CSV table of C-alpha atoms in Angstrom, one decimal:
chain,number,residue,atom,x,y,z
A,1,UNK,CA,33.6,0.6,19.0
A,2,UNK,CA,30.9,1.2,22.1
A,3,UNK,CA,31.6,3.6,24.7
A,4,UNK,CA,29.9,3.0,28.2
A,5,UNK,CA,27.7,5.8,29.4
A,6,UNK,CA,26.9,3.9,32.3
A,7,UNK,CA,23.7,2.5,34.4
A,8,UNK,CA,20.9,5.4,32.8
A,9,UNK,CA,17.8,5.4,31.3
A,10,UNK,CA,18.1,5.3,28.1
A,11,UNK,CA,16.3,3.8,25.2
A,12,UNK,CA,15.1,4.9,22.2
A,13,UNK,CA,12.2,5.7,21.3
A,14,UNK,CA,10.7,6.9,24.3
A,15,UNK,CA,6.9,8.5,24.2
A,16,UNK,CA,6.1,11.3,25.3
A,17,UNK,CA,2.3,10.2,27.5
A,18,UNK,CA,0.2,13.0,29.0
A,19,UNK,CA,-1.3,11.0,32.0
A,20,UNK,CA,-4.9,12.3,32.9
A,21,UNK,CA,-6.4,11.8,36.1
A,22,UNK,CA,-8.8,13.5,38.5
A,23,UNK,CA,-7.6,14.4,42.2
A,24,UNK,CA,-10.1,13.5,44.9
A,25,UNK,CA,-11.9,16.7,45.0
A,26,UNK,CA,-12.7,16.0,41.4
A,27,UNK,CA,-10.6,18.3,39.4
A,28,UNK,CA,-9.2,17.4,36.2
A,29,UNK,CA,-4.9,16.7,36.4
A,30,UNK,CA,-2.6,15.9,33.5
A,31,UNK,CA,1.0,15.3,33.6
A,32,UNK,CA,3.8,14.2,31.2
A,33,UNK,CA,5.4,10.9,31.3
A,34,UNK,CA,7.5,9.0,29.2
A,35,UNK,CA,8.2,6.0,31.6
A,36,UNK,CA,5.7,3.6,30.2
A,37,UNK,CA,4.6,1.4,27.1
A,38,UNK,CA,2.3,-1.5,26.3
A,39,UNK,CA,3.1,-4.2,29.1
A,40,UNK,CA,0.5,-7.3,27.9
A,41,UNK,CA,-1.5,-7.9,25.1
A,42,UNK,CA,-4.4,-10.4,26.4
A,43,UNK,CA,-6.1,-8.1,28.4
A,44,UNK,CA,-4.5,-5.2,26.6
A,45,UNK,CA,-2.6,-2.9,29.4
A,46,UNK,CA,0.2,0.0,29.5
A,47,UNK,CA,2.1,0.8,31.8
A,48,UNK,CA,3.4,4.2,32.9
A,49,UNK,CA,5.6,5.1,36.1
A,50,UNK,CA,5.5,8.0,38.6
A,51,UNK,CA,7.1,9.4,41.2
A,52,UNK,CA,5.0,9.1,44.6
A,53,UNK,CA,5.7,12.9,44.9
A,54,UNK,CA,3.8,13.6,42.0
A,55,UNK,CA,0.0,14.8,42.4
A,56,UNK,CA,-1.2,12.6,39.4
A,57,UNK,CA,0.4,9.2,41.6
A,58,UNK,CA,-1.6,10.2,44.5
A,59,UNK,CA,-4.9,10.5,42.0
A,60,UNK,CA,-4.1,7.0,40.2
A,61,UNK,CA,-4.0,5.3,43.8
A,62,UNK,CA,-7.2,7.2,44.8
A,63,UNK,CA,-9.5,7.3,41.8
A,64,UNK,CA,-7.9,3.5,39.8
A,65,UNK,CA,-7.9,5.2,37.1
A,66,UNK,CA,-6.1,7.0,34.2
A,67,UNK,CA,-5.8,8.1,30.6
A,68,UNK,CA,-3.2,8.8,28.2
A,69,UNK,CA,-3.3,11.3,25.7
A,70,UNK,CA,-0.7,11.8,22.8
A,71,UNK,CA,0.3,14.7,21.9
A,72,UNK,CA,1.0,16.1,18.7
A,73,UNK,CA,3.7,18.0,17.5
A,74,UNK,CA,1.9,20.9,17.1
A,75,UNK,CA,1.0,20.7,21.1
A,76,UNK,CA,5.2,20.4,22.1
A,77,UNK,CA,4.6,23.7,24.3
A,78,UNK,CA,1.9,22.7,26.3
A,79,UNK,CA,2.6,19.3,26.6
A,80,UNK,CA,6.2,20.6,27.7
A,81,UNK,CA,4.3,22.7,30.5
A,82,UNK,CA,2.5,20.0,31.6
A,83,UNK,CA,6.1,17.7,32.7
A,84,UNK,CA,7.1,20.9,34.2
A,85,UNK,CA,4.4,22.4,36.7
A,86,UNK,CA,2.4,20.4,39.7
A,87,UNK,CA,-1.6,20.5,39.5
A,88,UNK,CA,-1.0,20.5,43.1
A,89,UNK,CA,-0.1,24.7,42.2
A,90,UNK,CA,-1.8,25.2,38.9
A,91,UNK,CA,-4.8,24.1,37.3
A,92,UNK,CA,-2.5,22.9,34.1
A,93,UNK,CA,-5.8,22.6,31.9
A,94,UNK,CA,-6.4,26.2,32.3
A,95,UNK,CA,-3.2,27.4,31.6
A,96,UNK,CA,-2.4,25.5,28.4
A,97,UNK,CA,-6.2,26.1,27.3
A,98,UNK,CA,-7.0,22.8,26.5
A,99,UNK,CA,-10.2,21.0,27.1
A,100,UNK,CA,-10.8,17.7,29.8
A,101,UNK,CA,-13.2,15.3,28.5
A,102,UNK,CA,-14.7,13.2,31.4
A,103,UNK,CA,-13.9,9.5,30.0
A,104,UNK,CA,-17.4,7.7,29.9
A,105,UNK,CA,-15.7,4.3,30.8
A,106,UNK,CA,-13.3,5.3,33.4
A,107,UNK,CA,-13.2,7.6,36.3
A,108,UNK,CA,-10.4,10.2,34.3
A,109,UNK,CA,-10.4,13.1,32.0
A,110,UNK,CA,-8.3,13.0,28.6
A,111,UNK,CA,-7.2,15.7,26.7
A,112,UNK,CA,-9.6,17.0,23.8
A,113,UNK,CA,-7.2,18.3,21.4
A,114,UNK,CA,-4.4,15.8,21.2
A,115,UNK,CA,-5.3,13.1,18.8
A,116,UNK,CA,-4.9,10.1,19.9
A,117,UNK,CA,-6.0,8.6,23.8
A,118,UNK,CA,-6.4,5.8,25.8
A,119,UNK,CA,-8.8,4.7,28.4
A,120,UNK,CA,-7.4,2.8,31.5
A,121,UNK,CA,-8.5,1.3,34.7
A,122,UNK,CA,-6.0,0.6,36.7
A,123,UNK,CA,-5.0,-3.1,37.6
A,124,UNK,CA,-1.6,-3.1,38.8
A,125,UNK,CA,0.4,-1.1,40.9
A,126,UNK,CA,4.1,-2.4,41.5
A,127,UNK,CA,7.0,-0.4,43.8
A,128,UNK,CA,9.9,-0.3,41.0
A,129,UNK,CA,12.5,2.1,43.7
A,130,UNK,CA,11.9,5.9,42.7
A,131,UNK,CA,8.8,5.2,40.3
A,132,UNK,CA,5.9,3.3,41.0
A,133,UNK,CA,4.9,1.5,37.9
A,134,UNK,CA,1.0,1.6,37.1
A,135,UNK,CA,-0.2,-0.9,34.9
A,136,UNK,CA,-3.8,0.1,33.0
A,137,UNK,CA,-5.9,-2.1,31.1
A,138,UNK,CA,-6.8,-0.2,28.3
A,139,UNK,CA,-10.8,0.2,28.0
A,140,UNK,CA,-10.6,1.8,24.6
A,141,UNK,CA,-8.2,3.5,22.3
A,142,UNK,CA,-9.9,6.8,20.6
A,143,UNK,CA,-8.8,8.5,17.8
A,144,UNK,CA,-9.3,12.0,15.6
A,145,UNK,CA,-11.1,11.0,12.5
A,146,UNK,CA,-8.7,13.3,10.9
A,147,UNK,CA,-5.8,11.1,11.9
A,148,UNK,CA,-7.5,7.7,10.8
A,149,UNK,CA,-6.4,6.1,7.5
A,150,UNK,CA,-9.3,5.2,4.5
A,151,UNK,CA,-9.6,1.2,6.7
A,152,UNK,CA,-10.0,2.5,10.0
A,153,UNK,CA,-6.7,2.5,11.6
A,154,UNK,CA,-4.2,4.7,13.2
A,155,UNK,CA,-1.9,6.7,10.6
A,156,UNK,CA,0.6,7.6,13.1
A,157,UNK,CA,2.5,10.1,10.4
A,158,UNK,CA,-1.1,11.5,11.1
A,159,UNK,CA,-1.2,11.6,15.0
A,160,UNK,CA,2.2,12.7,14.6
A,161,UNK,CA,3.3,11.9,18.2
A,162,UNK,CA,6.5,13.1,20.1
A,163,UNK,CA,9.6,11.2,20.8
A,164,UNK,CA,11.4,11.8,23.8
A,165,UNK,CA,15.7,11.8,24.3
A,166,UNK,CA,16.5,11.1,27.7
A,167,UNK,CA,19.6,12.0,27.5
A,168,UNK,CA,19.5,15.0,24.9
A,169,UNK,CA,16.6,16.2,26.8
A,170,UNK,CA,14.7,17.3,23.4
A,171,UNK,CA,11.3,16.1,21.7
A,172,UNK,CA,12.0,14.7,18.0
A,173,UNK,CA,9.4,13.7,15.5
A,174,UNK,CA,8.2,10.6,13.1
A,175,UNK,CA,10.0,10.0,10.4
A,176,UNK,CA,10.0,8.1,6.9
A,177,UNK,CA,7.7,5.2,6.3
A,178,UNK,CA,10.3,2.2,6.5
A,179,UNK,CA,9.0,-1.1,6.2
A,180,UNK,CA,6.0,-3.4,6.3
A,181,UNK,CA,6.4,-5.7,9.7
A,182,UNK,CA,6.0,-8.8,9.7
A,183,UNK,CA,7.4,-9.1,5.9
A,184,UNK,CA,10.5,-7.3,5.1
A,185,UNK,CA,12.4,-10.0,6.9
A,186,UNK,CA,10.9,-12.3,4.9
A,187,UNK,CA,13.6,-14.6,3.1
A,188,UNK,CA,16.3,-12.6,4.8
B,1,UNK,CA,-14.3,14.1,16.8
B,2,UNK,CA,-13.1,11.2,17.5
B,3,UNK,CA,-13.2,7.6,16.7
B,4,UNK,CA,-13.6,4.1,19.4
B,5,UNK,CA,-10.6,1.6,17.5
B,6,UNK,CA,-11.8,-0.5,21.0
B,7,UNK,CA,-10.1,-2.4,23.6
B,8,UNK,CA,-6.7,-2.6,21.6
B,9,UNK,CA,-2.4,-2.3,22.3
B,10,UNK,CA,-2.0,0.8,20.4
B,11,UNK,CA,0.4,3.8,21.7
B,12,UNK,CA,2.7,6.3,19.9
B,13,UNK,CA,5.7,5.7,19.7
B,14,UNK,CA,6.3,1.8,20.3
B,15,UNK,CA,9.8,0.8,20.4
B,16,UNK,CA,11.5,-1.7,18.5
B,17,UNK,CA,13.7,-3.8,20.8
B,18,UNK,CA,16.4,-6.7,20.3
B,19,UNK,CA,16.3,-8.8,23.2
B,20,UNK,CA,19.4,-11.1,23.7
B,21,UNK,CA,19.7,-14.1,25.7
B,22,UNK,CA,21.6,-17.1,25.9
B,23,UNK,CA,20.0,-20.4,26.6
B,24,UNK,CA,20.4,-23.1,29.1
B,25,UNK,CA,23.0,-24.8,26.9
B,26,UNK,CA,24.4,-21.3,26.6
B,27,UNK,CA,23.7,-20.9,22.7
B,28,UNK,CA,23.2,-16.7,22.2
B,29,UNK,CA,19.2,-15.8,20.9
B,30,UNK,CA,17.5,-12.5,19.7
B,31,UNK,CA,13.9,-11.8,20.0
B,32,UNK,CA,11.9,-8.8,18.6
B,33,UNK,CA,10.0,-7.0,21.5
B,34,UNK,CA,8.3,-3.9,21.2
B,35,UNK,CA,6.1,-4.3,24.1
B,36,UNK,CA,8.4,-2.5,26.8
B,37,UNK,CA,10.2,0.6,27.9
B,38,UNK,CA,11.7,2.8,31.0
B,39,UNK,CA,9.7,2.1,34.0
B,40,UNK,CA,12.2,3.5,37.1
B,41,UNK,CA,14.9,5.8,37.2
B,42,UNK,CA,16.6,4.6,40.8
B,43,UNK,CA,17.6,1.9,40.3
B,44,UNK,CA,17.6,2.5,36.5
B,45,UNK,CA,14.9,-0.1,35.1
B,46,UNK,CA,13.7,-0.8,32.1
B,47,UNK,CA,10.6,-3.2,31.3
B,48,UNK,CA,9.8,-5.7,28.5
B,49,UNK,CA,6.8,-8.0,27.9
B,50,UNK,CA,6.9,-11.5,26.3
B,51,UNK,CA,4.7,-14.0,25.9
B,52,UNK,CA,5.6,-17.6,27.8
B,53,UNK,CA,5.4,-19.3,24.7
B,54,UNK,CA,8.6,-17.5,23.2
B,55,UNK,CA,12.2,-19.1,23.6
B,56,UNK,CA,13.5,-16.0,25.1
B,57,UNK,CA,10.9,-15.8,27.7
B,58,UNK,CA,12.6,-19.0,29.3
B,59,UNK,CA,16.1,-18.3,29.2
B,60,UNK,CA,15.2,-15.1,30.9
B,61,UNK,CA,13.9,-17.4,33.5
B,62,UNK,CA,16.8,-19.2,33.7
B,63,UNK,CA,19.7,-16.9,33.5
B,64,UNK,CA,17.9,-13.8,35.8
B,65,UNK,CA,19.4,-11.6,32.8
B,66,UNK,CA,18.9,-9.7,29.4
B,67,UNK,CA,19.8,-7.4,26.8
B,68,UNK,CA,18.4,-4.6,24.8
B,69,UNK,CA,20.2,-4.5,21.5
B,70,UNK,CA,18.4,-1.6,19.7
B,71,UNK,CA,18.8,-1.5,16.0
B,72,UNK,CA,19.1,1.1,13.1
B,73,UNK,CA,16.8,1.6,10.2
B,74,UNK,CA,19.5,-0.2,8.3
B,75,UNK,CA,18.8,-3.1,10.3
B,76,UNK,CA,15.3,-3.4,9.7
B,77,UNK,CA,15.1,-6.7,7.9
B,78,UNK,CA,17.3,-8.3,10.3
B,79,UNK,CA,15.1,-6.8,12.8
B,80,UNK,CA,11.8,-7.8,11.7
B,81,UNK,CA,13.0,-11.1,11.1
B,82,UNK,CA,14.5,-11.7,14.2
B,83,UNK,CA,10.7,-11.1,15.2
B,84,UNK,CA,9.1,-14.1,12.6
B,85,UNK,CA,11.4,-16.9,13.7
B,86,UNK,CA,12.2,-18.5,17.4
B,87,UNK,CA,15.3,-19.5,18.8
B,88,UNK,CA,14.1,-23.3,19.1
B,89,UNK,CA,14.3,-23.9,15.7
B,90,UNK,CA,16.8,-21.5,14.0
B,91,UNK,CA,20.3,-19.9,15.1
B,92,UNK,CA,19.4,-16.2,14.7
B,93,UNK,CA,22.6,-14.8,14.7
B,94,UNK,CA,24.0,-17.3,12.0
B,95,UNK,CA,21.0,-16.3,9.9
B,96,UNK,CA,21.6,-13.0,10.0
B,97,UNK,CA,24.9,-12.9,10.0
B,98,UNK,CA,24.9,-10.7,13.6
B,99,UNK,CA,27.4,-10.8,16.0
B,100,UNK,CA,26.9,-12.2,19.4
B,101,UNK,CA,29.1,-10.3,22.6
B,102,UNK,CA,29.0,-11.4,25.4
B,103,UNK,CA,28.3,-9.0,28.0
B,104,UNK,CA,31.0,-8.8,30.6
B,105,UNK,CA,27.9,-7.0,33.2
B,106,UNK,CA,25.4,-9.8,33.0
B,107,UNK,CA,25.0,-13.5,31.7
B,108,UNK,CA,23.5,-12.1,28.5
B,109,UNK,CA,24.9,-11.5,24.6
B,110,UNK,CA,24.1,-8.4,23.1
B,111,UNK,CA,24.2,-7.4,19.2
B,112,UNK,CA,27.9,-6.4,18.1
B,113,UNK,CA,26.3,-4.3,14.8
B,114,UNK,CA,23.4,-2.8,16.3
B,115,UNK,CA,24.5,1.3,17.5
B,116,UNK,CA,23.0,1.2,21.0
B,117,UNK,CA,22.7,-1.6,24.0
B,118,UNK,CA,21.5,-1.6,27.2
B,119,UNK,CA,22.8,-4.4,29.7
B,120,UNK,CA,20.1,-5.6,32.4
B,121,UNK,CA,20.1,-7.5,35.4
B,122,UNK,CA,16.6,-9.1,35.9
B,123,UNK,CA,14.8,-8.0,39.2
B,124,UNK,CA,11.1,-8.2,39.0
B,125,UNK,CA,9.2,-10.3,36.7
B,126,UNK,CA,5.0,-9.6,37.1
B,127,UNK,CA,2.6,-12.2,35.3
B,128,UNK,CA,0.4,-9.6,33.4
B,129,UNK,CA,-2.0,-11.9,31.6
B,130,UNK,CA,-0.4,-13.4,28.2
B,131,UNK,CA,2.5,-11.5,28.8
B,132,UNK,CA,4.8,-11.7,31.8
B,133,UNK,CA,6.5,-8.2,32.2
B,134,UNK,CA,10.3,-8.5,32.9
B,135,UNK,CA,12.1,-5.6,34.8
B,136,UNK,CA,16.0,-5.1,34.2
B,137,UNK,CA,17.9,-2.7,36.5
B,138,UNK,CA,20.1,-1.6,33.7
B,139,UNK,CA,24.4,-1.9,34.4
B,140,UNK,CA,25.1,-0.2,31.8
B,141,UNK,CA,24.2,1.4,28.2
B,142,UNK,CA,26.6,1.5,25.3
B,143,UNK,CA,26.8,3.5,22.0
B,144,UNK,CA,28.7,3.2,18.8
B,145,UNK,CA,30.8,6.3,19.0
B,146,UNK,CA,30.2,6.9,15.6
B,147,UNK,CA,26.5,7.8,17.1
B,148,UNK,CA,27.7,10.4,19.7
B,149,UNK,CA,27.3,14.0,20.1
B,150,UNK,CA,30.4,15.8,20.8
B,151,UNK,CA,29.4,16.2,24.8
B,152,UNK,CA,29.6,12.0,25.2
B,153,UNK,CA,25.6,11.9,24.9
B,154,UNK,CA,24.0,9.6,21.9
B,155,UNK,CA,22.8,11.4,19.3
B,156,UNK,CA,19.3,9.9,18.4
B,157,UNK,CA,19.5,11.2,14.8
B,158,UNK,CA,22.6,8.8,14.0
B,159,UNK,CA,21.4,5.9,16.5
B,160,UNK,CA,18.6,5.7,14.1
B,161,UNK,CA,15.9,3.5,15.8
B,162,UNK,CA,13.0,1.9,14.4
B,163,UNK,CA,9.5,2.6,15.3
B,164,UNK,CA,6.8,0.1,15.5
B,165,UNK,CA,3.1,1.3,14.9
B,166,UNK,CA,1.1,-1.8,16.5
B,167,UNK,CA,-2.0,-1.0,14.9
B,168,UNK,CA,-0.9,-1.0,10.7
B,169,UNK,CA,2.0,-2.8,11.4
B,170,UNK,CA,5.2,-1.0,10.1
B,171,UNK,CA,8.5,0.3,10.4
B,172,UNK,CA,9.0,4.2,10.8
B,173,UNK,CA,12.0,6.1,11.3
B,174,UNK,CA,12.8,9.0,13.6
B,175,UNK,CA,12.1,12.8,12.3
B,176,UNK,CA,13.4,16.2,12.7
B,177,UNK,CA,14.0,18.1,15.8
B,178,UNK,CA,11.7,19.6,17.3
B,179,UNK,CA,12.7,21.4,20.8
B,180,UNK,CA,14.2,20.9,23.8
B,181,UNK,CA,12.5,19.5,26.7
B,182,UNK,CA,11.7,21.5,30.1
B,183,UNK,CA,12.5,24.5,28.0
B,184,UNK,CA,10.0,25.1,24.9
B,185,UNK,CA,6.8,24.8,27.3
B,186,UNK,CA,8.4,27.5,29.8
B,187,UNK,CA,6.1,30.8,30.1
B,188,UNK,CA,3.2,29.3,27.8
């Protein structure tokens, strides 16, 4: 038997993205998201949503740019921080002590320490209500050696990413190795 | 240091998402979707991408509505099968013995077994590149009570999604714990 909680949102799994950007004065911004996902494969884009309050919407309209670096378990504190605090107040790369890269194909930092990023330019920007939805076509996806199985790809028990809860509120991580896709349902 | 994997559709975590439709004779379809996620929180939306070759890209089209049906680990080989096959040539929910409901919210059927659902009304649809982007103001989510917490919120620990890893291809579950959100990065 289903129980309604009513009109929310609420899926599962939901990411946790730390948006990079740089505000028009040129200093480095980062803020949490987890309003977003891959949106198109041919070009490849992601999308994440803001708030037009937040300082990092006002950077993505200005500089049509953004990354998104995935944090790691072991970085739940500051990526915690960084959803919590405006760069508008605090210079949020300072205070967690992590390191801005400047991207070399797009006009935003990522995040140094956190294993897995992606390079966007900014292609589409649609008015959703609360949120404006950015849609990025992803330049490039870069990825800690360390974290990169024996053929090249991503080993994501590796990168060890966050999931969020929206309605728990709480960051979970991977689990178990299920399934192959694309072949368990083989024959079903 | 890290590694360029290029120009590729590759975040962590990517969800793995049911989508139910009925067609223009009114017959009940599934598709497999992991390109999607939250993208608005007023009006509650939630976006998912499909390519205009698929079955379920059309009914969308026609019927203005959708569901998210999300599925367990136990249901991963229904899952990934409902992802190999299209609703032009087979009768997913006979083959895989899932049951249709309609949803009494939108002209959509959602999946009876499967421990969470989200109900969408279709409001913006964006033409991305091979993928047209659909956004659903979400009616309503459900939950099997059986995966509740005790405070009415869904436990994600008992909903048990399925994570998709787009660049090896496979089936994860959902780990432990970790911390609660807008709490854990507080005086870092």
């Amino acid at each position: 038997m289903k129980r309604s909680l009513g009109a929310k949102t609420l899926v599962y799994p939901t990411p946790v993205f730390v948006v990079g950007t740089y505000d028009a004065k040129g200093k480095p911004n980062v803020m949490t998201a987890s309003w977003g996902g891959i949106c198109c494969s041919r070009p490849p884009c992601v999308a994440v949503s803001l708030r037009g309050a937040t300082y990092t919407h006002g950077n993505i309209v200005v500089r049509k740019a953004f990354t998104i670096s995935i944090p790691s378990e072991a970085h739940v504190k500051a990526a915690d921080y960084i959803g919590m605090v405006s760069g508008r107040d605090v210079d949020k790369f300072a205070a967690t002590k992590l390191t801005p890269v400047r991207s070399e194909l797009v006009d935003a930092p990522y995040v140094k320490e956190f294993p897995m990023i992606v390079e966007c330019r900014l292609v589409h920007t649609f008015e959703l209500g609360l949120h404006t939805q950015f849609v990025g076509e992803v330049l490039d996806v870069k990825v800690d050696e360390a974290a990169l199985n024996s053929d090249g790809t991503a080993d994501i028990k590796k990168v060890n990413p966050l999931v969020f809860t929206p309605d728990t509120q709480a960051y979970y991580g991977i689990g178990a190795f299920i399934a192959k896709a694309f072949s368990v349902g083989e024959g079903i």
